[in-house]
Short mmCIF file of C-alpha atoms and ligand atoms in Angstrom, two decimals:
data_model
loop_
_atom_site.label_atom_id
_atom_site.label_comp_id
_atom_site.label_asym_id
_atom_site.label_seq_id
_atom_site.Cartn_x
_atom_site.Cartn_y
_atom_site.Cartn_z
CA MET A 1 -98.09 -13.25 4.80
CA PHE A 2 -95.54 -16.03 5.17
CA ARG A 3 -92.81 -13.49 5.09
CA LEU A 4 -93.97 -12.35 8.48
CA ILE A 5 -93.14 -15.71 9.83
CA SER A 6 -89.71 -16.01 8.51
CA LEU A 7 -87.39 -15.40 11.38
CA VAL A 8 -84.76 -12.82 11.85
CA ILE A 9 -82.07 -15.32 12.50
CA ILE A 10 -79.53 -14.53 15.08
CA SER A 11 -76.31 -13.73 13.29
CA VAL A 12 -73.58 -16.24 13.90
CA TRP A 13 -73.73 -18.93 16.51
CA SER A 14 -71.49 -21.80 17.10
CA PHE A 15 -73.70 -24.71 17.82
CA GLY A 16 -71.20 -27.44 17.66
CA VAL A 17 -71.45 -28.05 21.33
CA VAL A 18 -74.38 -26.98 23.43
CA ARG A 19 -73.46 -27.02 27.06
CA SER A 20 -75.84 -24.79 28.96
CA ALA A 21 -79.34 -23.52 28.70
CA ALA A 22 -78.03 -20.00 28.56
CA ILE A 23 -76.60 -20.53 25.14
CA LEU A 24 -80.10 -21.42 23.94
CA GLU A 25 -81.10 -17.77 24.33
CA GLY A 26 -82.13 -16.51 20.97
CA ARG A 27 -82.35 -19.82 19.21
CA PRO A 28 -85.24 -19.87 16.79
CA TYR A 29 -88.10 -22.16 17.59
CA HIS A 30 -88.65 -22.68 13.96
CA ASP A 31 -88.27 -20.94 10.70
CA GLU A 32 -90.62 -21.26 7.82
CA PRO A 33 -88.81 -21.58 4.54
CA TYR A 34 -90.04 -19.71 1.56
CA TYR A 35 -89.89 -21.47 -1.77
CA PRO A 36 -90.53 -19.07 -4.54
CA THR A 37 -91.18 -21.85 -7.03
CA ASP A 38 -94.87 -21.24 -7.11
CA LEU A 39 -96.69 -18.01 -7.85
CA ASP A 40 -98.14 -17.87 -4.40
CA GLY A 41 -94.95 -18.89 -2.68
CA ALA A 42 -96.50 -22.12 -1.47
CA ASN A 43 -95.02 -25.40 -2.58
CA SER A 44 -97.51 -27.91 -1.44
CA SER A 45 -95.77 -30.80 -3.06
CA LYS A 46 -93.33 -30.46 -0.20
CA TYR A 47 -95.98 -29.55 2.34
CA ARG A 48 -94.30 -26.26 2.78
CA GLU A 49 -97.60 -24.53 2.65
CA LEU A 50 -97.98 -21.66 5.03
CA SER A 51 -101.55 -21.03 5.82
CA ALA A 52 -101.17 -18.15 8.20
CA GLY A 53 -104.58 -16.47 8.64
CA LEU A 54 -106.36 -19.75 8.38
CA LYS A 55 -107.94 -21.52 11.28
CA TRP A 56 -109.22 -24.92 12.26
CA SER A 57 -112.82 -25.34 11.19
CA LYS A 58 -113.57 -27.47 14.21
CA SER A 59 -113.12 -27.03 17.96
CA LEU A 60 -112.10 -30.49 18.96
CA LEU A 61 -108.70 -31.43 17.67
CA THR A 62 -107.02 -34.80 18.08
CA TYR A 63 -103.30 -35.44 18.52
CA ASN A 64 -100.90 -38.32 18.73
CA ILE A 65 -97.33 -38.46 19.88
CA ILE A 66 -95.77 -40.54 17.08
CA ASN A 67 -92.41 -41.26 18.64
CA TYR A 68 -90.47 -40.56 21.89
CA PRO A 69 -86.93 -39.70 22.73
CA ALA A 70 -85.20 -42.63 24.36
CA VAL A 71 -83.79 -40.94 27.41
CA VAL A 72 -86.97 -39.58 28.95
CA PRO A 73 -89.87 -41.63 30.28
CA ARG A 74 -92.82 -41.60 27.87
CA GLU A 75 -95.18 -40.39 30.64
CA VAL A 76 -93.08 -37.28 31.04
CA ILE A 77 -93.32 -36.42 27.38
CA GLY A 78 -97.05 -37.28 27.34
CA SER A 79 -97.92 -35.19 30.33
CA THR A 80 -95.83 -32.23 29.18
CA ILE A 81 -97.50 -32.20 25.75
CA ARG A 82 -100.86 -32.48 27.50
CA GLN A 83 -99.95 -29.58 29.68
CA ALA A 84 -99.05 -27.49 26.63
CA PHE A 85 -102.37 -28.24 24.94
CA ASP A 86 -104.26 -27.56 28.12
CA ALA A 87 -102.59 -24.19 28.42
CA TRP A 88 -104.26 -23.13 25.14
CA SER A 89 -107.47 -24.95 25.86
CA ALA A 90 -107.86 -23.05 29.09
CA VAL A 91 -108.13 -19.70 27.40
CA THR A 92 -110.02 -20.36 24.16
CA ASN A 93 -112.76 -22.52 22.70
CA LEU A 94 -110.60 -25.47 21.58
CA ASP A 95 -110.36 -28.92 23.06
CA PHE A 96 -107.61 -31.42 22.45
CA MET A 97 -107.91 -35.18 22.65
CA GLU A 98 -105.16 -37.73 22.42
CA ASP A 99 -106.08 -40.36 19.85
CA ALA A 100 -104.30 -43.66 19.30
CA ASP A 101 -105.02 -43.63 15.59
CA ALA A 102 -101.85 -41.73 14.60
CA GLY A 103 -102.67 -41.71 10.91
CA ARG A 104 -105.94 -39.87 11.37
CA VAL A 105 -105.21 -37.33 14.05
CA ASP A 106 -105.24 -33.59 13.32
CA ILE A 107 -101.91 -32.94 14.93
CA GLN A 108 -99.00 -35.43 14.84
CA VAL A 109 -96.31 -34.68 17.38
CA SER A 110 -92.90 -36.18 16.71
CA PHE A 111 -89.16 -35.97 17.31
CA GLU A 112 -87.20 -35.73 14.12
CA GLY A 113 -83.74 -35.35 12.73
CA MET A 114 -82.69 -32.67 10.29
CA ASN A 115 -84.24 -34.42 7.31
CA HIS A 116 -87.42 -36.35 8.01
CA TYR A 117 -90.88 -37.08 6.73
CA ARG A 118 -94.24 -35.62 7.42
CA ARG A 119 -97.01 -38.03 6.64
CA GLY A 120 -94.85 -39.65 3.97
CA VAL A 121 -93.66 -36.39 2.43
CA PRO A 122 -90.13 -35.20 2.91
CA CYS A 123 -89.78 -32.42 5.43
CA GLN A 124 -86.72 -30.80 6.98
CA PHE A 125 -85.60 -28.23 9.47
CA SER A 126 -84.28 -25.48 7.30
CA GLN A 127 -81.43 -24.86 9.73
CA GLU A 128 -79.56 -27.11 12.14
CA ILE A 129 -80.24 -24.64 14.94
CA THR A 130 -84.00 -24.89 14.62
CA LEU A 131 -85.58 -26.21 17.78
CA ALA A 132 -88.83 -27.26 16.29
CA HIS A 133 -91.32 -26.35 13.64
CA ALA A 134 -95.03 -26.64 13.17
CA PHE A 135 -97.58 -26.52 10.37
CA PHE A 136 -100.37 -23.98 10.28
CA PRO A 137 -104.04 -24.92 10.17
CA GLU A 138 -105.37 -27.15 8.98
CA ALA A 139 -102.22 -29.21 8.90
CA GLY A 140 -100.96 -28.65 12.46
CA ASP A 141 -98.17 -31.22 12.86
CA ILE A 142 -95.33 -30.43 15.26
CA HIS A 143 -91.72 -31.67 14.83
CA PHE A 144 -89.18 -31.33 17.58
CA ASN A 145 -85.49 -31.42 16.57
CA THR A 146 -83.99 -34.49 18.17
CA LYS A 147 -80.65 -32.70 18.26
CA TYR A 148 -82.00 -30.64 21.12
CA PHE A 149 -84.77 -32.80 22.69
CA PHE A 150 -83.63 -34.43 24.87
CA THR A 151 -79.93 -34.05 25.30
CA ASP A 152 -78.45 -33.81 28.75
CA ASP A 153 -78.95 -30.10 29.02
CA THR A 154 -82.50 -29.69 27.80
CA SER A 155 -85.01 -29.30 30.55
CA ILE A 156 -88.64 -30.14 30.77
CA GLU A 157 -89.26 -26.40 31.18
CA GLN A 158 -87.60 -25.73 27.86
CA PHE A 159 -89.56 -28.51 26.22
CA LEU A 160 -92.86 -27.25 27.60
CA ASN A 161 -92.03 -23.75 26.46
CA THR A 162 -91.26 -24.96 22.93
CA ALA A 163 -94.39 -27.11 22.82
CA VAL A 164 -96.68 -24.20 23.89
CA HIS A 165 -95.07 -22.01 21.23
CA GLU A 166 -95.40 -24.57 18.46
CA ILE A 167 -98.97 -25.38 19.33
CA GLY A 168 -99.60 -21.67 18.94
CA HIS A 169 -98.49 -22.02 15.29
CA SER A 170 -100.53 -25.18 14.85
CA LEU A 171 -103.57 -23.15 15.88
CA GLY A 172 -102.78 -20.33 13.44
CA LEU A 173 -100.73 -17.79 15.41
CA LEU A 174 -97.78 -15.99 13.87
CA HIS A 175 -94.71 -14.71 15.67
CA SER A 176 -94.89 -11.75 17.93
CA SER A 177 -92.20 -9.10 18.17
CA SER A 178 -92.81 -8.86 21.89
CA ARG A 179 -90.46 -10.68 24.21
CA ASP A 180 -93.34 -11.03 26.64
CA SER A 181 -95.20 -13.22 24.19
CA ILE A 182 -94.98 -16.99 24.02
CA MET A 183 -94.99 -16.44 20.26
CA TYR A 184 -91.77 -14.47 20.27
CA GLY A 185 -89.70 -15.94 17.44
CA ALA A 186 -86.74 -17.14 19.45
CA GLN A 187 -86.49 -18.91 22.73
CA LEU A 188 -85.68 -16.81 25.76
CA ASN A 189 -84.36 -17.97 29.07
CA ASN A 190 -87.44 -17.36 31.09
CA PHE A 191 -89.20 -20.37 29.53
CA LEU A 192 -92.81 -19.18 29.66
CA SER A 193 -95.11 -22.17 30.15
CA LYS A 194 -98.41 -20.76 28.90
CA PRO A 195 -99.91 -18.13 26.64
CA GLN A 196 -99.39 -14.59 27.89
CA PRO A 197 -102.00 -11.71 27.79
CA GLU A 198 -101.11 -10.78 24.18
CA ASP A 199 -101.27 -14.43 23.12
CA ILE A 200 -104.61 -14.96 24.84
CA GLN A 201 -105.98 -11.96 23.01
CA ALA A 202 -104.67 -13.29 19.71
CA ILE A 203 -106.02 -16.80 20.09
CA GLN A 204 -109.39 -15.50 21.34
CA ALA A 205 -109.67 -13.31 18.29
CA ILE A 206 -109.66 -16.52 16.22
CA TYR A 207 -111.52 -19.06 18.34
CA GLY A 208 -113.29 -16.89 20.93
CA VAL A 209 -113.20 -16.68 24.68
CA ARG A 210 -113.35 -20.01 26.51
CA SER A 211 -117.00 -20.82 27.04
CA GLU A 212 -118.22 -22.14 30.35
CA THR A 213 -119.29 -25.56 29.22
CA ARG A 214 -116.91 -27.65 27.30
CA PRO A 215 -118.33 -29.80 24.59
CA THR A 216 -118.01 -33.49 25.44
CA THR A 217 -118.65 -34.70 21.96
CA PRO A 218 -117.42 -33.30 18.69
CA THR A 219 -120.00 -31.11 17.00
CA PRO A 220 -121.03 -32.49 13.64
CA PRO A 221 -119.94 -30.40 10.68
CA THR A 222 -122.65 -28.01 9.59
CA THR A 223 -123.96 -28.66 6.14
CA ARG A 224 -124.36 -25.74 3.85
CA PRO A 225 -127.89 -25.10 2.60
CA THR A 226 -128.09 -26.04 -1.02
CA SER A 227 -129.93 -24.05 -3.61
CA LYS A 228 -133.28 -25.57 -4.58
CA THR A 229 -133.49 -23.92 -7.98
CA PRO A 230 -132.58 -26.38 -10.66
CA LYS A 231 -129.66 -25.38 -12.74
CA PRO A 232 -130.38 -24.73 -16.37
CA ARG A 233 -129.58 -27.79 -18.52
CA THR A 234 -129.17 -26.02 -21.77
CA THR A 235 -125.75 -24.86 -22.74
CA THR A 236 -124.81 -21.88 -24.88
CA LYS A 237 -122.94 -22.34 -28.08
CA LEU A 238 -119.59 -20.58 -28.22
CA CYS A 239 -120.72 -18.35 -31.04
CA SER A 240 -123.82 -17.34 -29.06
CA LEU A 241 -121.91 -16.29 -25.98
CA GLN A 242 -122.64 -12.67 -25.09
CA SER A 243 -119.94 -12.53 -22.43
CA PHE A 244 -117.56 -14.75 -20.59
CA ASP A 245 -115.78 -14.76 -17.23
CA THR A 246 -112.17 -15.29 -18.16
CA ILE A 247 -109.73 -16.83 -20.62
CA VAL A 248 -106.84 -19.06 -19.49
CA ILE A 249 -104.27 -21.19 -21.18
CA ASP A 250 -104.35 -24.57 -19.41
CA HIS A 251 -101.31 -26.69 -18.57
CA ARG A 252 -101.40 -28.33 -22.03
CA GLY A 253 -101.42 -24.98 -23.79
CA ASP A 254 -105.05 -25.02 -24.76
CA ILE A 255 -106.79 -21.70 -24.67
CA CYS A 256 -109.97 -22.06 -22.63
CA VAL A 257 -112.81 -19.58 -22.37
CA LEU A 258 -114.75 -19.87 -19.13
CA ALA A 259 -118.34 -18.87 -18.92
CA ASP A 260 -120.45 -19.68 -15.87
CA ARG A 261 -120.21 -23.41 -15.23
CA PHE A 262 -118.70 -24.20 -18.64
CA TYR A 263 -115.53 -23.82 -20.60
CA TYR A 264 -114.76 -23.94 -24.31
CA ASN A 265 -111.41 -25.16 -25.66
CA LEU A 266 -110.56 -22.76 -28.48
CA ASN A 267 -107.95 -25.22 -29.82
CA GLU A 268 -110.81 -27.52 -30.84
CA THR A 269 -112.92 -26.81 -33.90
CA ASN A 270 -116.50 -25.91 -32.94
CA PRO A 271 -115.72 -26.48 -29.28
CA PRO A 272 -118.72 -27.64 -27.24
CA ALA A 273 -119.52 -26.26 -23.81
CA ARG A 274 -117.91 -28.58 -21.32
CA LYS A 275 -118.43 -28.64 -17.60
CA LEU A 276 -115.79 -26.75 -15.66
CA SER A 277 -115.87 -29.46 -13.00
CA ALA A 278 -114.85 -32.10 -15.51
CA LYS A 279 -111.55 -30.34 -16.13
CA TRP A 280 -110.98 -28.56 -12.80
CA PRO A 281 -112.84 -30.46 -10.08
CA LYS A 282 -114.38 -28.29 -7.34
CA LEU A 283 -113.88 -25.07 -9.30
CA PRO A 284 -116.92 -22.85 -8.68
CA PRO A 285 -118.78 -21.23 -11.61
CA LYS A 286 -118.23 -17.64 -12.63
CA VAL A 287 -114.62 -17.22 -11.70
CA ASP A 288 -113.17 -13.69 -11.75
CA ALA A 289 -109.74 -14.28 -13.16
CA ALA A 290 -107.32 -17.02 -13.99
CA VAL A 291 -103.69 -17.53 -14.92
CA THR A 292 -101.34 -20.43 -15.56
CA TYR A 293 -97.88 -19.71 -14.17
CA ARG A 294 -94.62 -20.88 -15.66
CA ASP A 295 -94.54 -24.00 -13.48
CA GLN A 296 -97.81 -24.98 -15.21
CA LYS A 297 -99.89 -24.50 -12.10
CA THR A 298 -103.24 -22.85 -12.86
CA TYR A 299 -104.72 -20.31 -10.46
CA PHE A 300 -108.36 -19.25 -10.44
CA PHE A 301 -109.56 -16.27 -8.43
CA LYS A 302 -113.11 -15.70 -7.31
CA GLY A 303 -114.35 -13.33 -4.61
CA GLN A 304 -111.95 -13.45 -1.64
CA GLN A 305 -110.36 -16.79 -2.55
CA TYR A 306 -108.19 -18.52 -5.09
CA TRP A 307 -107.94 -22.13 -6.27
CA LYS A 308 -104.69 -23.70 -7.40
CA TYR A 309 -104.54 -26.68 -9.73
CA ASP A 310 -101.66 -28.89 -10.62
CA ARG A 311 -102.91 -29.98 -14.04
CA ARG A 312 -106.44 -31.14 -13.29
CA GLN A 313 -105.97 -31.65 -9.61
CA LEU A 314 -106.94 -29.10 -6.97
CA GLU A 315 -103.98 -28.86 -4.63
CA GLU A 316 -104.48 -29.67 -1.04
CA ARG A 317 -105.96 -27.09 1.30
CA TYR A 318 -107.24 -24.86 -1.49
CA PRO A 319 -109.15 -22.63 -1.92
CA ARG A 320 -107.26 -20.16 0.21
CA PRO A 321 -107.84 -16.47 0.92
CA THR A 322 -106.27 -14.26 -1.74
CA ALA A 323 -105.24 -11.95 1.00
CA VAL A 324 -103.10 -14.70 2.46
CA GLY A 325 -101.51 -16.06 -0.71
CA PHE A 326 -101.17 -12.72 -2.42
CA PRO A 327 -100.95 -9.98 0.17
CA GLY A 328 -101.86 -6.64 -1.25
CA VAL A 329 -104.03 -8.00 -4.09
CA PRO A 330 -107.71 -7.03 -3.65
CA PRO A 331 -110.61 -9.49 -3.77
CA ASN A 332 -113.09 -9.65 -6.67
CA LEU A 333 -110.57 -9.20 -9.48
CA ASP A 334 -111.56 -8.56 -13.06
CA ALA A 335 -108.49 -9.99 -14.73
CA MET A 336 -104.87 -10.97 -14.24
CA LEU A 337 -102.01 -10.62 -16.63
CA LEU A 338 -98.57 -12.26 -16.12
CA VAL A 339 -95.62 -10.01 -16.75
CA LYS A 340 -92.27 -11.01 -18.18
CA GLY A 341 -90.00 -10.56 -15.23
CA GLY A 342 -92.19 -12.49 -12.75
CA GLY A 343 -95.39 -11.54 -11.08
CA PHE A 344 -98.56 -10.19 -12.56
CA LEU A 345 -100.85 -7.27 -13.00
CA ALA A 346 -104.19 -7.53 -11.20
CA PHE A 347 -107.04 -5.54 -12.66
CA LYS A 348 -110.19 -4.43 -10.89
CA ASP A 349 -112.57 -1.77 -12.12
CA GLN A 350 -110.37 1.08 -13.44
CA GLN A 351 -107.37 0.28 -11.30
CA TYR A 352 -104.52 -2.13 -11.29
CA TRP A 353 -101.91 -3.54 -8.93
CA PHE A 354 -98.50 -4.93 -9.81
CA TYR A 355 -97.61 -7.99 -7.76
CA ASP A 356 -93.88 -8.65 -7.91
CA THR A 357 -93.05 -12.19 -6.83
CA ARG A 358 -89.38 -11.30 -6.36
CA LYS A 359 -90.03 -8.79 -3.61
CA ALA A 360 -90.49 -9.24 0.10
CA LYS A 361 -93.32 -6.80 -0.07
CA PRO A 362 -94.83 -7.81 -3.45
CA VAL A 363 -97.18 -4.87 -3.82
CA GLU A 364 -95.73 -1.38 -3.43
CA TRP A 365 -97.53 1.31 -1.49
CA TYR A 366 -98.27 3.35 -4.60
CA TYR A 367 -100.68 0.79 -6.02
CA PRO A 368 -103.41 0.70 -7.17
CA LYS A 369 -102.81 2.93 -10.18
CA SER A 370 -105.35 4.09 -12.64
CA THR A 371 -105.46 1.94 -15.80
CA ARG A 372 -106.58 4.78 -17.95
CA SER A 373 -103.77 7.08 -16.95
CA GLU A 374 -101.09 4.41 -17.34
CA PHE A 375 -102.36 2.71 -20.52
CA ALA A 376 -103.63 4.98 -23.26
CA GLY A 377 -106.90 3.72 -24.69
CA PHE A 378 -107.55 1.20 -21.91
CA PRO A 379 -111.15 -0.04 -21.78
CA GLU A 380 -113.35 0.88 -18.84
CA ARG A 381 -113.39 -2.59 -17.40
CA LEU A 382 -111.72 -5.94 -18.17
CA ASP A 383 -113.19 -9.38 -18.27
CA ALA A 384 -110.00 -11.25 -19.01
CA ALA A 385 -106.37 -10.97 -19.89
CA LEU A 386 -104.02 -13.45 -21.51
CA VAL A 387 -100.38 -14.00 -22.42
CA THR A 388 -100.01 -16.37 -25.34
CA PRO A 389 -97.21 -18.94 -25.38
CA GLU A 390 -95.40 -16.63 -27.86
CA GLY A 391 -95.54 -13.88 -25.25
CA ARG A 392 -98.19 -11.67 -26.84
CA ARG A 393 -100.41 -9.91 -24.28
CA PHE A 394 -104.12 -9.44 -24.78
CA ILE A 395 -106.89 -7.83 -22.75
CA PHE A 396 -110.58 -8.55 -23.15
CA SER A 397 -113.73 -6.56 -22.40
CA GLY A 398 -117.02 -8.08 -23.43
CA LEU A 399 -116.51 -9.31 -27.00
CA ARG A 400 -113.79 -6.82 -27.76
CA TYR A 401 -110.05 -7.28 -27.32
CA TRP A 402 -106.83 -5.37 -27.61
CA GLU A 403 -103.14 -6.33 -27.76
CA ILE A 404 -100.72 -4.52 -25.40
CA ASP A 405 -97.19 -3.79 -26.50
CA ASP A 406 -94.98 -5.49 -24.02
CA ASN A 407 -92.56 -2.65 -23.70
CA SER A 408 -94.53 0.52 -24.28
CA ASN A 409 -97.78 -0.53 -22.64
CA VAL A 410 -99.53 0.95 -25.70
CA ILE A 411 -102.91 -0.53 -26.44
CA GLY A 412 -103.31 -1.74 -30.02
CA ARG A 413 -106.30 -1.59 -32.33
CA GLU A 414 -109.63 -3.00 -31.05
CA GLY A 415 -110.48 -6.43 -32.32
CA ASN A 416 -113.54 -8.69 -32.43
CA VAL A 417 -113.36 -11.68 -30.08
CA ARG A 418 -116.00 -13.69 -31.92
CA ARG A 419 -114.30 -13.30 -35.26
CA ASP A 420 -110.65 -13.62 -34.21
CA TRP A 421 -110.77 -15.90 -31.22
CA PHE A 422 -113.99 -17.88 -31.48
CA ASN A 423 -113.81 -18.27 -35.31
CA CYS A 424 -117.46 -17.64 -35.72
ZN1 ZN B 501 -92.29 -20.00 15.97
ZN1 ZN B 502 -90.83 -31.32 9.83
#
């Protein structure tokens, strides 16, 4: 998804001296860098996360202008930013409120140099020619490049245009290929000052048409109904397990079998059932699939979402939709298997998809393929798949398992999970 955002950068520009507004034509508002360090392309340790497709879960958003350029009166900046927020608020069900508590606002607006910080974490414009950049929901912060705001030749019209564009990103909009859209990826000379028909349609698809009455107070967050049925207190011994959800090697190299709300560490002798939440806080029961990538981050998939852990810590803003982090990979997976060159195989029913992290379009059009036609002797359905630290690849179905030859994709002899893995 994030690849949609990366800009087609205008070939070669000499930006040593910017003299007229005309030369600004075609300059990117922002570009979203793509760091392939993580399996899902997100690198949240640098706050580079791109959450396109996500939205704000509330309708009243607060903002604060953290700093001001010296050469323009503060009121001018304040009223222009206000005008930009109002332009969006006029067409969709969102309200924006300036809040003096800069640390707690939803959207921090600031003027920054090439290298700067966002809420204490290093942030930078990935190119000198970047006018501004913004974080997607629910991060939202907007940084204007001080190199361009405000020098002698930048106008309020240009600033307003940039602000409306960046707020569009803060609210979850991607770039448009249409030059008539405020979300066009580069600044044009006509300096649109508000969302255009296409943009209005896009924002209303996320937050709805502006309703007549505007809420005056923030709506309290709705609490989810909780299940009244008490959860069973008894745990199943490893050797009594009839089935399990998945197997994953954790960041320490321990092989963990996950079953419902519990996990068993196979590197212990007679491992007890331990609570999932004790090891991976906030991880739901009954996960579909899991994998630990080479950077030691562990990913769990369930339904339409995935959870990403840095050791035992759930990374910020997870879970995320699988469709956003791994475009082309279906929901409700059965198992995932890392492959040598990068990427993974995703299994579901009798089909599989190859997700190649090195490619701009990670899943080719000819997927899914049939497991049984590609792998001789493949079981009907998988529960789990695992690559050992030595690089051996295993697939699991119920209490049976098979090893796959890494080069030939030939499935080996069927083995007994209880005997060989559980040591029962
Ligand atoms: Zn943009
Ligand atoms: Zn920044």
